[in-house]
Amino acid sequence: MSRRIAHRKAAIVLAAAGAFALACGEPRGDALKPQTGAGGGAAVAELMQARGLSEADVTAALKTYTPTGKKDEYYVFSSGGQSGQVIVIGVPSMRILKYIAVFTPEPWQGWGYGDAASESVFQGGRRRGFDMRWGDTHHPNLSETAGDYDGQFLFIGDKANARMAVINLTDFTTTQIVANPLLESDHGAAFVTPNTEYIIESSQYPTPLGGAFAPIEEYNEKYRGAATFWKFDRAAGRIVPEQSFAIELPPYMQDLSDAGKLVSDGWAFINSFNTERAIGGNMEGRPPLESGASQSDMDYLHVIDWKKAEALAKAGKTREIAGFPVIPLDVAVAEGVLAFVPEPKSPHGCDVTPDGRFIVVGGKLDTHATVFSFEKIKALMEAKDYAGTDPYGVPILDFQKSIQGQVELGLGPLHTVFDDRGNAYTSMFVESKIAKWSLADLKLIEKLPVHYNIGHIAAAHGDTVKPQGKWVIAMNKWAIDRFADVGPLLPQNFQLVDVSGPSMQLVYDMPIPLGEPHYTQIIAADRIKAVDHYTPVGFDVLTREKDANAVEGGKERIERRDDGVHVYMTQVRSHFTPDTIRVKQGERVHLHVTNVEQAKDATHGFGISSYNISLSIEPGEHNNVSFVADRAGVFPFYCLEFCSALHLEMAGYLIVEPAEAKTAGPARERGDRG
Amino acid sequence: MSRRIAHRKAAIVLAAAGAFALACGEPRGDALKPQTGAGGGAAVAELMQARGLSEADVTAALKTYTPTGKKDEYYVFSSGGQSGQVIVIGVPSMRILKYIAVFTPEPWQGWGYGDAASESVFQGGRRRGFDMRWGDTHHPNLSETAGDYDGQFLFIGDKANARMAVINLTDFTTTQIVANPLLESDHGAAFVTPNTEYIIESSQYPTPLGGAFAPIEEYNEKYRGAATFWKFDRAAGRIVPEQSFAIELPPYMQDLSDAGKLVSDGWAFINSFNTERAIGGNMEGRPPLESGASQSDMDYLHVIDWKKAEALAKAGKTREIAGFPVIPLDVAVAEGVLAFVPEPKSPHGCDVTPDGRFIVVGGKLDTHATVFSFEKIKALMEAKDYAGTDPYGVPILDFQKSIQGQVELGLGPLHTVFDDRGNAYTSMFVESKIAKWSLADLKLIEKLPVHYNIGHIAAAHGDTVKPQGKWVIAMNKWAIDRFADVGPLLPQNFQLVDVSGPSMQLVYDMPIPLGEPHYTQIIAADRIKAVDHYTPVGFDVLTREKDANAVEGGKERIERRDDGVHVYMTQVRSHFTPDTIRVKQGERVHLHVTNVEQAKDATHGFGISSYNISLSIEPGEHNNVSFVADRAGVFPFYCLEFCSALHLEMAGYLIVEPAEAKTAGPARERGDRG
């Protein structure tokens, strides 16, 4: 510490101590009193000194610390990356409130461990008849009404297996997974249209559509991308594959998507890289993809008139591939549904401004954010003023005629979000910075260092028609030296930035303990209307109504039928009824369990030894499980949630008599050792 | 707000503003300057006002907030409950640093998604020949040397399936799971002896030992508990089942365990409930377990001389059950290995004091912490001064002769931990409080409300011979109103308590977003010596040496052999070599992948569409995967970690030619719709 800094630090501490001592003339909390003779003020000064906190640290702490009994102002819904889950975080405290199980089984939530409802959701996500039990979640998107978050649903795509999930935000439960029959991988998913008419899922790595085989030498001819528009039925809370459609795209690598809004409502934008159509092959005499895909100075922003495409699909101007209606590329071109605009270099990030007038694209290998004008693009398309066509006949607009301008930002600009005062915030991957710039005059205002290698960036309602400003989150890919060591696999680092003042202040570093998030949405807490129990008692989370097998207290029973032993069970603190189940080895057991409680937080679990069954049954919920009792012996089952002082006593036995009835106890088993 | 409080608050704010303005005469950080005209001080005052922060909140914030670039002082290793994982948390920030995959597959870590090493660990945890793909982790225990944490290993038990896992803390990776062949469920697991000679795993719900069948009517005769002592080989980092043994116990429900230390080294203590031997049967005319098990005023503290038991096991005085050596109950009694001491009522928590002289037991349905004297118990056992025997012939000591005393604490005392100043901290489940009391005079000092229903409690090194004081964590089972709503399944609530002053101060509320933790260990950060990359390059996490299939840069190759196609692949930013793999449908693919990087955080993933394979390959690590390419088509694979600006280009293709060779492209697939 330099003498000058040390001197100033001492002055701060003394001054702070004096002020707080004065302020604490009437000490209020016992918690403060004992630490210092002079009261709480001295404690603060001592803490700054002892913990090496600067003034900025103190304000950062006080902007984010959320005391006991107080709640966060915003929710963050973040992709959990290759964990396959969604992460829910509170702002400003940056505490993780929940991991929502989506594409990956998770036993705490009873997700994929026997419960029929979750098994049914997984069935929806099968590919080629095979169960997929993980996902690589990339882009979550909240449902919107009139272009702003309505807090009802969350959608998220699985890059690895080209799937889409629906999460109901009344109970934070995944209720549907659909597999894209055309694609093997996606990236620009999920992105919703302004009234959640459709959820966009666009491809990443081209393959023959519909799961066909073609050698990679036929890449240009037979490999394709596609933009899929999944129809969402808000009342049913479900994607309707039968009303969905896709548009065939050339075998470039499509990347991020965004839907137009307000003036550009009805349009969608997708950027792309590898318009070089490199295919790798570094042991077959071809260049690796990373260099092959980085030759050109421009790739193509895909501009799609989805309302026109919807009309084409409804008019049957599609061809079916793997049972799914696809608008062929030639039809899309002929009907004016698709056009390209050059975008500089290796673009990543494609973000429509709150007023819907502009599309901002960052080029990973460029130094600008490029601001495309929807008005100009539309005029060029209407006038058929094309600069040329790509090898697939898609019209290409002139770059200079299409843009509003470019902002020189620095190295590696990726994604852009917006606040409520006309500012844009662009993540700068290579520089590890956030660049704040003005939409009005396309001028850089300020840069803030982040740690390190920022990927996506998010802002409160920052991709809607009504950004709220206040908070921005930097989603940094590398943490390196930020956190205590946890072995070679490090957490990522979310950094919370206060953007409410004229200058950005970094106020919190948050490690991500599970998964590599890609994108998040930040929504005001009052938009979420979650329930704390299910009603009616016997609720099925998929049908959203009382389950046919729901059990009432007093009507518990065990019935033997042709298809096996049906156990109708209730749970209430602190017992299962029935608590003794006797079956013969090889019998099928159908367990129908209702948690008949209605009290908040009175969740019961059901876990059983050796059978891989784990259920989480929230107050009022009903679960069905079916399994063959193929292992003889005595299997304790018990409540997995610490529900009361007698929680440990909430247990029972599944007693499976061997098929060839022979009993045994410890005595019979013993033989002298050695 | 009352006028008096409002007045005082205004005074605090003004004074603070003045002091900070003075302190900020030479403003230091840009971050503070812009917020207020008067400088940072005013910002603090405004923040207290705007966010409703009390003085206690301010000190709590400053005690816990850990600014960017600074690291936490302690690690918390917490069970993840029925998530099957371990949670790593930093203190004082209470940020989650990592979820370690243990009993449940987790794709971010490449755990159980194809990698041969993790599959091998799962194989070790099979029960009756069946894979178990979840666990209910309860009690983590850190390895100890001379009774204090050495930071080398973490052990954790799976209550649901009676298993034990070993986690290596150099890389935070699970390296072994063993299944207990005697038990179906455990609870008092893992608890280590003071030099980690053994890891204790004791039973929860009695069953016939060794997986046999016996009807529940033969509960008293044929159902049993057991205390298992797993031998740990520190040099190999592995449990050695061949050198392990167990002691048969009566069919009570054994609960928590603890090993003696210092004067009581060589002894182990296990408490129990349901010495009534209730078996439930609420639809068969018997009382539910919760009432049947709560009849008696006393249950039994189990006192075990494990050094003598070890000698018996080595002398072969065991019988084999399911291939495992068990000291029969009659032998244990005859040899003086086992005695019981009455303990009041429905005990839960069994904690040896730092000096090893006392065992503290809380009774869920009692109002005391009972302090048992090891010296007195040992003297009674040596003198064979018994008050009686239980139905299995186990000697019972006199309660009053065995105790040092009792402390009246309140409702529902459970677990007790210790600080460095002679204080004990007991969790009070029913009261939702922490009770602090003095070990010297067994007097209650102070109670602190917590939110809500505290289960376990943990302190920094609080169960070792050298507690560090400073921090205590309340592990609360219900959160109810603490956090923003996340649907019917709520997080638990960890609360950090500063115990360094004469009074306890609650300083942080932390939601647990995944799983219901039971117990934690808090270890000083400098005890953990984690690596940030693996060396030598090609490292196998199980053998802890270079894998036989490790691949060097320049030696990548594809070899066709009798057993399939062997792909020897490397990863380096930003490509796989080879990046094109061509096989025929039905061929077995053996993928051998080495991440040849040595830079910190340069992890690469390997994910592939439709094949349920997800690998996380840290710098220097090698992974092996074997699968049958039974699906024809074109399957992109790509790096799952955002590793560089050209990360998206780090991809390749697995091209699986159909067994009956026929090629197809989009054109061939199309048919007019409708």
XYZ file of N, CA, C and O in Angstrom, chain A residues 203-289:
348
model
N -31.349 -23.680 -36.563
C -30.306 -24.707 -36.560
C -28.934 -24.133 -36.234
O -28.698 -22.937 -36.362
N -28.000 -25.021 -35.840
C -26.596 -24.623 -35.713
C -25.761 -25.324 -36.786
O -25.346 -24.723 -37.740
N -25.507 -26.621 -36.602
C -24.623 -27.334 -37.527
C -25.468 -28.030 -38.588
O -26.304 -28.882 -38.272
N -25.262 -27.702 -39.859
C -26.100 -28.281 -40.918
C -25.956 -29.808 -40.994
O -24.857 -30.349 -40.798
N -27.061 -30.449 -41.266
C -27.104 -31.893 -41.510
C -28.202 -32.118 -42.550
O -29.004 -31.211 -42.796
N -28.262 -33.289 -43.138
C -29.428 -33.576 -43.985
C -30.680 -33.454 -43.108
O -30.724 -34.034 -42.019
N -31.667 -32.704 -43.571
C -32.851 -32.495 -42.732
C -33.604 -33.804 -42.517
O -33.666 -34.659 -43.405
N -34.149 -33.956 -41.331
C -35.007 -35.102 -41.054
C -34.259 -36.362 -40.670
O -34.827 -37.438 -40.628
N -32.962 -36.229 -40.385
C -32.215 -37.381 -39.874
C -31.699 -38.314 -40.945
O -31.282 -39.429 -40.653
N -31.701 -37.852 -42.198
C -31.215 -38.716 -43.282
C -29.686 -38.776 -43.264
O -29.024 -37.990 -42.598
N -29.155 -39.739 -44.010
C -27.703 -39.854 -44.171
C -27.284 -39.248 -45.502
O -27.962 -39.409 -46.521
N -26.175 -38.527 -45.487
C -25.520 -38.129 -46.740
C -24.050 -37.944 -46.413
O -23.717 -37.371 -45.375
N -23.162 -38.429 -47.257
C -21.741 -38.237 -46.971
C -21.401 -36.757 -46.950
O -22.067 -35.945 -47.603
N -20.359 -36.414 -46.213
C -20.064 -34.993 -46.020
C -19.602 -34.337 -47.316
O -19.678 -33.124 -47.466
N -19.183 -35.158 -48.296
C -18.827 -34.612 -49.607
C -20.043 -33.984 -50.292
O -19.900 -33.180 -51.206
N -21.238 -34.371 -49.866
C -22.455 -33.800 -50.467
C -23.030 -32.685 -49.601
O -24.232 -32.397 -49.643
N -22.143 -32.079 -48.798
C -22.557 -31.028 -47.862
C -23.333 -29.918 -48.571
O -24.432 -29.545 -48.162
N -22.769 -29.364 -49.630
C -23.401 -28.214 -50.287
C -24.776 -28.552 -50.853
O -25.675 -27.725 -50.871
N -24.916 -29.810 -51.297
C -26.159 -30.194 -51.958
C -27.215 -30.701 -50.980
O -28.404 -30.461 -51.164
N -26.787 -31.421 -49.960
C -27.777 -32.150 -49.165
C -27.844 -31.738 -47.701
O -28.776 -32.124 -46.996
N -26.853 -31.026 -47.204
C -26.922 -30.555 -45.815
C -27.657 -29.220 -45.796
O -27.501 -28.406 -46.702
N -28.429 -29.003 -44.766
C -29.229 -27.790 -44.702
C -29.392 -27.302 -43.264
O -29.261 -28.071 -42.306
N -29.702 -26.042 -43.116
C -30.209 -25.489 -41.867
C -31.704 -25.283 -41.984
O -32.295 -25.528 -43.048
N -32.314 -24.835 -40.885
C -33.748 -24.523 -40.921
C -34.086 -23.592 -39.769
O -33.442 -23.628 -38.718
N -35.079 -22.760 -40.027
C -35.661 -21.956 -38.943
C -37.026 -22.547 -38.646
O -37.887 -22.614 -39.525
N -37.184 -23.028 -37.410
C -38.432 -23.672 -37.017
C -39.266 -22.687 -36.219
O -38.743 -21.991 -35.350
N -40.538 -22.609 -36.531
C -41.474 -21.764 -35.779
C -42.470 -22.681 -35.078
O -43.389 -23.211 -35.700
N -42.220 -22.883 -33.760
C -43.099 -23.741 -32.960
C -44.306 -22.924 -32.507
O -44.149 -21.900 -31.856
N -45.482 -23.390 -32.847
C -46.714 -22.715 -32.436
C -46.952 -22.966 -30.949
O -46.886 -24.098 -30.488
N -47.244 -21.896 -30.214
C -47.514 -22.056 -28.782
C -48.978 -21.742 -28.489
O -49.499 -20.709 -28.896
N -49.622 -22.669 -27.784
C -51.003 -22.491 -27.349
C -50.958 -22.042 -25.893
O -50.741 -22.842 -24.991
N -51.179 -20.752 -25.675
C -51.006 -20.198 -24.334
C -52.027 -20.779 -23.350
O -51.689 -21.068 -22.192
N -53.250 -20.964 -23.807
C -54.283 -21.475 -22.898
C -53.940 -22.887 -22.427
O -54.080 -23.218 -21.254
N -53.458 -23.700 -23.356
C -53.100 -25.075 -22.996
C -51.705 -25.134 -22.381
O -51.340 -26.128 -21.754
N -50.948 -24.098 -22.571
C -49.580 -24.082 -22.056
C -48.673 -25.048 -22.786
O -47.713 -25.549 -22.218
N -48.991 -25.284 -24.065
C -48.237 -26.309 -24.800
C -47.871 -25.865 -26.212
O -48.618 -25.126 -26.865
N -46.737 -26.364 -26.665
C -46.366 -26.252 -28.068
C -47.247 -27.207 -28.864
O -47.492 -28.344 -28.431
N -47.711 -26.750 -30.025
C -48.562 -27.589 -30.877
C -47.782 -27.916 -32.144
O -47.757 -27.121 -33.092
N -47.113 -29.064 -32.182
C -46.304 -29.398 -33.362
C -47.116 -29.386 -34.643
O -46.606 -28.997 -35.699
N -48.378 -29.767 -34.564
C -49.218 -29.851 -35.753
C -49.454 -28.483 -36.398
O -49.809 -28.391 -37.564
N -49.299 -27.419 -35.632
C -49.508 -26.073 -36.186
C -48.189 -25.335 -36.379
O -48.166 -24.126 -36.553
N -47.097 -26.058 -36.324
C -45.773 -25.448 -36.438
C -45.232 -25.668 -37.845
O -45.742 -26.498 -38.593
N -44.205 -24.908 -38.198
C -43.614 -25.068 -39.532
C -42.155 -24.630 -39.490
O -41.702 -24.049 -38.503
N -41.444 -24.920 -40.575
C -40.043 -24.519 -40.658
C -39.751 -23.965 -42.044
O -40.527 -24.164 -42.989
N -38.651 -23.237 -42.131
C -38.179 -22.707 -43.415
C -36.793 -23.278 -43.668
O -35.913 -23.170 -42.808
N -36.624 -23.889 -44.800
C -35.322 -24.455 -45.169
C -34.300 -23.332 -45.358
O -34.618 -22.283 -45.921
N -33.088 -23.546 -44.899
C -32.024 -22.544 -45.030
C -30.772 -23.195 -45.611
O -30.577 -24.402 -45.481
N -29.911 -22.404 -46.243
C -28.674 -22.968 -46.798
C -27.780 -23.524 -45.686
O -27.940 -23.179 -44.517
N -26.829 -24.367 -46.059
C -25.967 -25.005 -45.059
C -24.882 -24.061 -44.528
O -23.704 -24.369 -44.591
N -25.315 -22.888 -44.065
C -24.434 -22.042 -43.268
C -24.675 -22.444 -41.815
O -25.569 -23.238 -41.525
N -23.889 -21.915 -40.904
C -24.169 -22.208 -39.505
C -24.960 -21.050 -38.921
O -24.403 -19.994 -38.626
N -26.279 -21.239 -38.831
C -27.122 -20.203 -38.248
C -26.801 -20.091 -36.759
O -26.404 -21.061 -36.125
N -27.018 -18.896 -36.240
C -26.540 -18.693 -34.871
C -27.659 -18.143 -33.984
O -28.607 -18.841 -33.701
N -27.570 -16.880 -33.589
C -28.601 -16.328 -32.715
C -29.812 -15.893 -33.525
O -29.684 -15.567 -34.705
N -30.945 -15.845 -32.870
C -32.180 -15.374 -33.486
C -32.747 -14.245 -32.646
O -32.403 -14.083 -31.483
N -33.616 -13.482 -33.222
C -34.451 -12.568 -32.454
C -35.683 -12.269 -33.296
O -35.623 -12.289 -34.534
N -36.778 -12.036 -32.604
C -38.008 -11.676 -33.313
C -38.103 -10.165 -33.373
O -37.713 -9.469 -32.434
N -38.663 -9.655 -34.476
C -38.946 -8.232 -34.553
C -40.027 -7.851 -33.564
O -40.732 -8.713 -33.007
N -40.166 -6.543 -33.317
C -41.206 -6.071 -32.404
C -41.691 -4.706 -32.877
O -40.990 -4.005 -33.626
N -42.872 -4.331 -32.464
C -43.475 -3.053 -32.866
C -43.381 -2.910 -34.391
O -43.965 -3.725 -35.101
N -42.623 -1.934 -34.918
C -42.590 -1.760 -36.380
C -42.095 -2.993 -37.128
O -42.446 -3.207 -38.290
N -41.274 -3.788 -36.491
C -40.748 -4.979 -37.175
C -41.450 -6.263 -36.724
O -40.969 -7.365 -36.986
N -42.569 -6.123 -36.016
C -43.336 -7.306 -35.623
C -43.724 -8.059 -36.895
O -44.092 -7.451 -37.905
N -43.610 -9.382 -36.827
C -43.897 -10.195 -37.993
C -42.634 -10.627 -38.726
O -42.693 -11.409 -39.663
N -41.493 -10.127 -38.250
C -40.230 -10.471 -38.879
C -39.312 -11.166 -37.863
O -39.472 -10.994 -36.659
N -38.389 -11.933 -38.381
C -37.398 -12.578 -37.519
C -36.021 -12.408 -38.155
O -35.902 -12.271 -39.383
N -35.005 -12.405 -37.304
C -33.637 -12.163 -37.758
C -32.734 -13.247 -37.170
O -32.826 -13.566 -35.987
N -31.899 -13.796 -38.004
C -30.992 -14.851 -37.565
C -29.632 -14.530 -38.158
O -29.531 -14.278 -39.368
N -28.598 -14.504 -37.353
C -27.305 -14.329 -38.009
C -26.651 -15.677 -38.252
O -27.199 -16.735 -37.905
N -25.515 -15.635 -38.890
C -24.900 -16.893 -39.320
C -23.389 -16.726 -39.396
O -22.877 -15.609 -39.433
N -22.693 -17.845 -39.349
C -21.267 -17.851 -39.672
C -21.024 -19.049 -40.573
O -21.942 -19.798 -40.897
N -19.805 -19.171 -40.994
C -19.451 -20.253 -41.930
C -20.291 -20.242 -43.197
O -20.748 -21.284 -43.663
N -20.484 -19.047 -43.746
C -21.074 -18.994 -45.081
C -20.048 -19.494 -46.109
O -20.370 -19.695 -47.269
N -18.803 -19.720 -45.617
C -17.775 -20.360 -46.456
C -18.117 -21.832 -46.714
O -17.534 -22.468 -47.590
N -19.012 -22.365 -45.913
C -19.384 -23.788 -45.984
C -18.174 -24.715 -45.798
O -18.042 -25.741 -46.474
N -17.283 -24.321 -44.887
C -16.185 -25.219 -44.502
C -16.778 -26.408 -43.760
O -17.791 -26.280 -43.064
N -16.150 -27.552 -43.871
C -16.696 -28.770 -43.250
C -15.679 -29.467 -42.361
O -15.910 -30.583 -41.911
N -14.558 -28.797 -42.064
C -13.537 -29.468 -41.268
C -12.899 -30.589 -42.063
O -12.988 -30.625 -43.294
N -12.273 -31.509 -41.366
C -11.602 -32.621 -42.038
C -10.100 -32.510 -41.873
O -9.336 -32.688 -42.833
N -9.658 -32.203 -40.658
C -8.243 -31.911 -40.440
C -7.351 -33.157 -40.464
O -6.133 -33.037 -40.401
N -7.923 -34.336 -40.583
C -7.089 -35.507 -40.837
C -7.401 -36.096 -42.205
O -7.000 -37.199 -42.525
N -8.156 -35.317 -42.981
C -8.492 -35.763 -44.342
C -8.001 -34.742 -45.358
O -8.515 -34.674 -46.483
N -7.066 -33.897 -44.936
C -6.451 -32.969 -45.864
C -7.175 -31.646 -46.024
O -6.812 -30.827 -46.866
N -8.236 -31.448 -45.225
C -8.951 -30.169 -45.290
C -8.603 -29.346 -44.048
O -8.182 -29.885 -43.030
N -8.824 -28.025 -44.127
C -8.508 -27.205 -42.951
C -9.506 -27.464 -41.821
O -10.647 -27.845 -42.093
N -9.087 -27.258 -40.574
C -10.055 -27.367 -39.484
C -11.136 -26.303 -39.645
O -10.907 -25.268 -40.277
N -12.277 -26.589 -39.087
C -13.429 -25.708 -39.247
C -13.121 -24.289 -38.792
O -13.545 -23.316 -39.412
